[in-house]
């Protein structure tokens, strides 16, 4: 009779490794398949890893893990072609453990280390092996078909953690094919610079880091998307993420958008003297809550990006949903093992765990982000453009009295924009994209 595991995990990213680590620690026989040379070798993230779950599983992991820098400074910058307007937030609190649970990382290093922790806990990791399909017995998933000799392997539970492409859920008939507007395509480069130059250029204390998100015409040529620069130890992660549908409609390849972004004076200055080390491209699911599909069934659970767990609001978070869903899948596996029942009926408690945690609560709150931004591209175009133009007029020094300059600045602004519409749109933006109900400022929420 063929060998049978308790759990097979497909994909060695943050979601899959978390699931494997927790299952193995609980004594479940766990095997993880990773198609790359090692976990992390195919993984790409702009760089900020959010770590509440990792810190819970490996307390003070930053003392041993290959993190780059804790993020103590966050900037949001609007770029027009020639000008920029930025908001900066920094906190000394974020420079103390647990460092606001936000670290820049290079995933090729971090995921490798994280997978070693799962291996040390007893998980069996098989690299360079693609899983092509699941094996079914009737409706029940009973194993996977891996692309290797004797590649059929059996388990009570298959945890699907294969990231954004989510081919297995498609093959299993769980989801429809993605449409272009469901995905973001991203292009990212890593540039090397001496650590001291990074600290000087970004005005950082030694060892601390910054994340900067860029919006507007100067960042993504007016397409729906954003640019980013994150500081690593002695490299910078520089990239853009743009809606695939918008890329197709405008017929602009993502690489051209990245070149455009890097040619902006603000970015050029940050990259001065830096050396290009690597380039990569990847997809990010942004279909969100409204298009979620069944994430559990007889013998299987779906976690992380494969389940569409990404928050594309201003937070730009996916790593914390990946680790949290991996944890909840593992907790469900442990419960199922104790009951000796891996049926849909038992595995549905995964859904309850997600609903009780920040995973589904956040993703529900921010469910309108993508459709809102599609309906209101002016938030990434016309509005920041006019804000920047207003700032330029406001700060212009001439021989004229200030009142005259200010009146002209406001006149220029109101001639281009309807204040009524902008106020209404901003109200909707706060509600749907920032997640803040504007009335909370008048009637503060009780809890
Ligand atoms: C450019 C970019 C920037 C980002 N920036 C941030 C950020 O700053 N902060 C943040 O929180 N999130 C960010 N994200 C999102 C974040 O990277 C993801 O949400 C997170 O990595 C999801 O983890 P995962 O384990 O679900 O999937 P992944 O990390 O994609 O891992 C999936 C793994 O499965 C493997 N695999 C796939 N198919 C198979 C198969 N058939 N068989 C075997 N193995 C397979 C892959 O090789 C990979 O190792 C960014 C994403 C991108 C692309």
PDB file of N, CA and C in Angstrom, residues 83-131:
ATOM      1  N   UNK A  83       7.157  67.124 -10.348  1.00  0.00           N
ATOM      2  CA  UNK A  83       7.037  67.560  -8.957  1.00  0.00           C
ATOM      3  C   UNK A  83       6.626  66.405  -8.058  1.00  0.00           C
ATOM      4  N   UNK A  84       6.700  66.640  -6.756  1.00  0.00           N
ATOM      5  CA  UNK A  84       6.247  65.590  -5.832  1.00  0.00           C
ATOM      6  C   UNK A  84       5.718  66.215  -4.551  1.00  0.00           C
ATOM      7  N   UNK A  85       4.832  65.477  -3.898  1.00  0.00           N
ATOM      8  CA  UNK A  85       4.248  65.924  -2.634  1.00  0.00           C
ATOM      9  C   UNK A  85       4.195  64.695  -1.739  1.00  0.00           C
ATOM     10  N   UNK A  86       4.785  64.781  -0.530  1.00  0.00           N
ATOM     11  CA  UNK A  86       4.897  63.547   0.269  1.00  0.00           C
ATOM     12  C   UNK A  86       4.376  63.730   1.689  1.00  0.00           C
ATOM     13  N   UNK A  87       3.894  62.621   2.259  1.00  0.00           N
ATOM     14  CA  UNK A  87       3.538  62.572   3.676  1.00  0.00           C
ATOM     15  C   UNK A  87       4.482  61.575   4.328  1.00  0.00           C
ATOM     16  N   UNK A  88       5.072  61.989   5.436  1.00  0.00           N
ATOM     17  CA  UNK A  88       6.035  61.095   6.088  1.00  0.00           C
ATOM     18  C   UNK A  88       5.586  60.801   7.503  1.00  0.00           C
ATOM     19  N   UNK A  89       5.714  59.548   7.899  1.00  0.00           N
ATOM     20  CA  UNK A  89       5.449  59.196   9.289  1.00  0.00           C
ATOM     21  C   UNK A  89       6.621  58.378   9.807  1.00  0.00           C
ATOM     22  N   UNK A  90       7.152  58.777  10.966  1.00  0.00           N
ATOM     23  CA  UNK A  90       8.181  57.937  11.576  1.00  0.00           C
ATOM     24  C   UNK A  90       7.927  57.889  13.075  1.00  0.00           C
ATOM     25  N   UNK A  91       8.384  56.804  13.700  1.00  0.00           N
ATOM     26  CA  UNK A  91       8.111  56.662  15.128  1.00  0.00           C
ATOM     27  C   UNK A  91       9.271  55.950  15.811  1.00  0.00           C
ATOM     28  N   UNK A  92       9.699  56.494  16.948  1.00  0.00           N
ATOM     29  CA  UNK A  92      10.743  55.803  17.722  1.00  0.00           C
ATOM     30  C   UNK A  92      10.175  54.518  18.328  1.00  0.00           C
ATOM     31  N   UNK A  93       8.862  54.475  18.532  1.00  0.00           N
ATOM     32  CA  UNK A  93       8.233  53.241  19.046  1.00  0.00           C
ATOM     33  C   UNK A  93       8.500  52.071  18.103  1.00  0.00           C
ATOM     34  N   UNK A  94       8.488  52.377  16.793  1.00  0.00           N
ATOM     35  CA  UNK A  94       8.666  51.315  15.794  1.00  0.00           C
ATOM     36  C   UNK A  94      10.111  50.804  15.773  1.00  0.00           C
ATOM     37  N   UNK A  95      11.003  51.530  16.472  1.00  0.00           N
ATOM     38  CA  UNK A  95      12.408  51.096  16.505  1.00  0.00           C
ATOM     39  C   UNK A  95      12.664  50.140  17.673  1.00  0.00           C
ATOM     40  N   UNK A  96      11.589  49.846  18.432  1.00  0.00           N
ATOM     41  CA  UNK A  96      11.740  48.932  19.581  1.00  0.00           C
ATOM     42  C   UNK A  96      10.998  47.626  19.296  1.00  0.00           C
ATOM     43  N   UNK A  97      11.465  46.510  19.897  1.00  0.00           N
ATOM     44  CA  UNK A  97      10.742  45.248  19.699  1.00  0.00           C
ATOM     45  C   UNK A  97       9.265  45.413  20.062  1.00  0.00           C
ATOM     46  N   UNK A  98       8.336  44.853  19.334  1.00  0.00           N
ATOM     47  CA  UNK A  98       8.498  43.974  18.158  1.00  0.00           C
ATOM     48  C   UNK A  98       8.596  44.734  16.831  1.00  0.00           C
ATOM     49  N   UNK A  99       9.087  45.957  16.861  1.00  0.00           N
ATOM     50  CA  UNK A  99       9.358  46.719  15.633  1.00  0.00           C
ATOM     51  C   UNK A  99       8.116  46.898  14.759  1.00  0.00           C
ATOM     52  N   UNK A 100       6.994  47.124  15.419  1.00  0.00           N
ATOM     53  CA  UNK A 100       5.721  47.294  14.697  1.00  0.00           C
ATOM     54  C   UNK A 100       5.443  46.121  13.751  1.00  0.00           C
ATOM     55  N   UNK A 101       6.041  44.979  14.025  1.00  0.00           N
ATOM     56  CA  UNK A 101       5.810  43.782  13.198  1.00  0.00           C
ATOM     57  C   UNK A 101       5.996  44.045  11.710  1.00  0.00           C
ATOM     58  N   UNK A 102       6.932  44.919  11.380  1.00  0.00           N
ATOM     59  CA  UNK A 102       7.149  45.278   9.964  1.00  0.00           C
ATOM     60  C   UNK A 102       8.647  45.312   9.679  1.00  0.00           C
ATOM     61  N   UNK A 103       9.082  44.429   8.800  1.00  0.00           N
ATOM     62  CA  UNK A 103      10.509  44.353   8.458  1.00  0.00           C
ATOM     63  C   UNK A 103      10.658  44.274   6.948  1.00  0.00           C
ATOM     64  N   UNK A 104      11.675  44.951   6.428  1.00  0.00           N
ATOM     65  CA  UNK A 104      11.992  44.658   5.030  1.00  0.00           C
ATOM     66  C   UNK A 104      12.770  43.342   5.023  1.00  0.00           C
ATOM     67  N   UNK A 105      12.485  42.534   4.011  1.00  0.00           N
ATOM     68  CA  UNK A 105      13.198  41.254   3.871  1.00  0.00           C
ATOM     69  C   UNK A 105      13.454  41.004   2.393  1.00  0.00           C
ATOM     70  N   UNK A 106      14.417  40.145   2.124  1.00  0.00           N
ATOM     71  CA  UNK A 106      14.573  39.589   0.783  1.00  0.00           C
ATOM     72  C   UNK A 106      14.046  38.173   0.905  1.00  0.00           C
ATOM     73  N   UNK A 107      12.977  37.899   0.188  1.00  0.00           N
ATOM     74  CA  UNK A 107      12.261  36.641   0.422  1.00  0.00           C
ATOM     75  C   UNK A 107      13.120  35.417   0.128  1.00  0.00           C
ATOM     76  N   UNK A 108      14.041  35.535  -0.823  1.00  0.00           N
ATOM     77  CA  UNK A 108      14.880  34.373  -1.137  1.00  0.00           C
ATOM     78  C   UNK A 108      15.658  33.944   0.109  1.00  0.00           C
ATOM     79  N   UNK A 109      16.046  34.915   0.934  1.00  0.00           N
ATOM     80  CA  UNK A 109      16.786  34.561   2.156  1.00  0.00           C
ATOM     81  C   UNK A 109      15.817  34.193   3.274  1.00  0.00           C
ATOM     82  N   UNK A 110      14.774  35.023   3.436  1.00  0.00           N
ATOM     83  CA  UNK A 110      13.896  34.825   4.596  1.00  0.00           C
ATOM     84  C   UNK A 110      13.144  33.499   4.503  1.00  0.00           C
ATOM     85  N   UNK A 111      12.541  33.223   3.341  1.00  0.00           N
ATOM     86  CA  UNK A 111      11.722  32.009   3.216  1.00  0.00           C
ATOM     87  C   UNK A 111      12.575  30.753   3.402  1.00  0.00           C
ATOM     88  N   UNK A 112      13.837  30.845   2.937  1.00  0.00           N
ATOM     89  CA  UNK A 112      14.745  29.700   3.085  1.00  0.00           C
ATOM     90  C   UNK A 112      14.951  29.416   4.581  1.00  0.00           C
ATOM     91  N   UNK A 113      15.218  30.479   5.325  1.00  0.00           N
ATOM     92  CA  UNK A 113      15.415  30.325   6.768  1.00  0.00           C
ATOM     93  C   UNK A 113      14.134  29.808   7.440  1.00  0.00           C
ATOM     94  N   UNK A 114      13.001  30.364   7.038  1.00  0.00           N
ATOM     95  CA  UNK A 114      11.716  30.003   7.660  1.00  0.00           C
ATOM     96  C   UNK A 114      11.412  28.521   7.392  1.00  0.00           C
ATOM     97  N   UNK A 115      11.724  28.086   6.160  1.00  0.00           N
ATOM     98  CA  UNK A 115      11.488  26.675   5.808  1.00  0.00           C
ATOM     99  C   UNK A 115      12.401  25.767   6.638  1.00  0.00           C
ATOM    100  N   UNK A 116      13.590  26.249   6.957  1.00  0.00           N
ATOM    101  CA  UNK A 116      14.498  25.436   7.796  1.00  0.00           C
ATOM    102  C   UNK A 116      13.885  25.219   9.187  1.00  0.00           C
ATOM    103  N   UNK A 117      13.132  26.216   9.660  1.00  0.00           N
ATOM    104  CA  UNK A 117      12.474  26.062  10.969  1.00  0.00           C
ATOM    105  C   UNK A 117      11.391  24.976  10.879  1.00  0.00           C
ATOM    106  N   UNK A 118      10.695  24.951   9.733  1.00  0.00           N
ATOM    107  CA  UNK A 118       9.660  23.919   9.546  1.00  0.00           C
ATOM    108  C   UNK A 118      10.314  22.539   9.462  1.00  0.00           C
ATOM    109  N   UNK A 119      11.448  22.490   8.760  1.00  0.00           N
ATOM    110  CA  UNK A 119      12.173  21.213   8.639  1.00  0.00           C
ATOM    111  C   UNK A 119      12.649  20.739  10.005  1.00  0.00           C
ATOM    112  N   UNK A 120      13.182  21.700  10.789  1.00  0.00           N
ATOM    113  CA  UNK A 120      13.679  21.341  12.128  1.00  0.00           C
ATOM    114  C   UNK A 120      12.534  20.818  12.996  1.00  0.00           C
ATOM    115  N   UNK A 121      11.316  21.290  12.715  1.00  0.00           N
ATOM    116  CA  UNK A 121      10.157  20.829  13.496  1.00  0.00           C
ATOM    117  C   UNK A 121       9.671  19.463  13.016  1.00  0.00           C
ATOM    118  N   UNK A 122      10.226  19.001  11.885  1.00  0.00           N
ATOM    119  CA  UNK A 122       9.861  17.655  11.427  1.00  0.00           C
ATOM    120  C   UNK A 122       9.184  17.602  10.070  1.00  0.00           C
ATOM    121  N   UNK A 123       8.963  18.767   9.436  1.00  0.00           N
ATOM    122  CA  UNK A 123       8.330  18.742   8.105  1.00  0.00           C
ATOM    123  C   UNK A 123       9.347  18.245   7.081  1.00  0.00           C
ATOM    124  N   UNK A 124       8.844  17.544   6.089  1.00  0.00           N
ATOM    125  CA  UNK A 124       9.691  16.977   5.049  1.00  0.00           C
ATOM    126  C   UNK A 124       9.518  17.863   3.820  1.00  0.00           C
ATOM    127  N   UNK A 125      10.605  18.515   3.362  1.00  0.00           N
ATOM    128  CA  UNK A 125      10.461  19.472   2.258  1.00  0.00           C
ATOM    129  C   UNK A 125      11.061  18.894   0.984  1.00  0.00           C
ATOM    130  N   UNK A 126      10.257  18.854  -0.069  1.00  0.00           N
ATOM    131  CA  UNK A 126      10.731  18.331  -1.357  1.00  0.00           C
ATOM    132  C   UNK A 126      10.803  19.502  -2.329  1.00  0.00           C
ATOM    133  N   UNK A 127      12.028  19.898  -2.681  1.00  0.00           N
ATOM    134  CA  UNK A 127      12.225  21.041  -3.579  1.00  0.00           C
ATOM    135  C   UNK A 127      12.210  20.604  -5.042  1.00  0.00           C
ATOM    136  N   UNK A 128      12.201  21.596  -5.910  1.00  0.00           N
ATOM    137  CA  UNK A 128      12.282  21.388  -7.366  1.00  0.00           C
ATOM    138  C   UNK A 128      11.243  20.387  -7.855  1.00  0.00           C
ATOM    139  N   UNK A 129      10.071  20.458  -7.278  1.00  0.00           N
ATOM    140  CA  UNK A 129       9.006  19.534  -7.676  1.00  0.00           C
ATOM    141  C   UNK A 129       7.679  20.282  -7.798  1.00  0.00           C
ATOM    142  N   UNK A 130       7.164  20.297  -9.026  1.00  0.00           N
ATOM    143  CA  UNK A 130       5.879  20.966  -9.273  1.00  0.00           C
ATOM    144  C   UNK A 130       4.752  19.984  -9.004  1.00  0.00           C
ATOM    145  N   UNK A 131       3.729  20.438  -8.311  1.00  0.00           N
ATOM    146  CA  UNK A 131       2.518  19.621  -8.176  1.00  0.00           C
ATOM    147  C   UNK A 131       1.582  20.024  -9.310  1.00  0.00           C
TER     148      UNK A 131
END
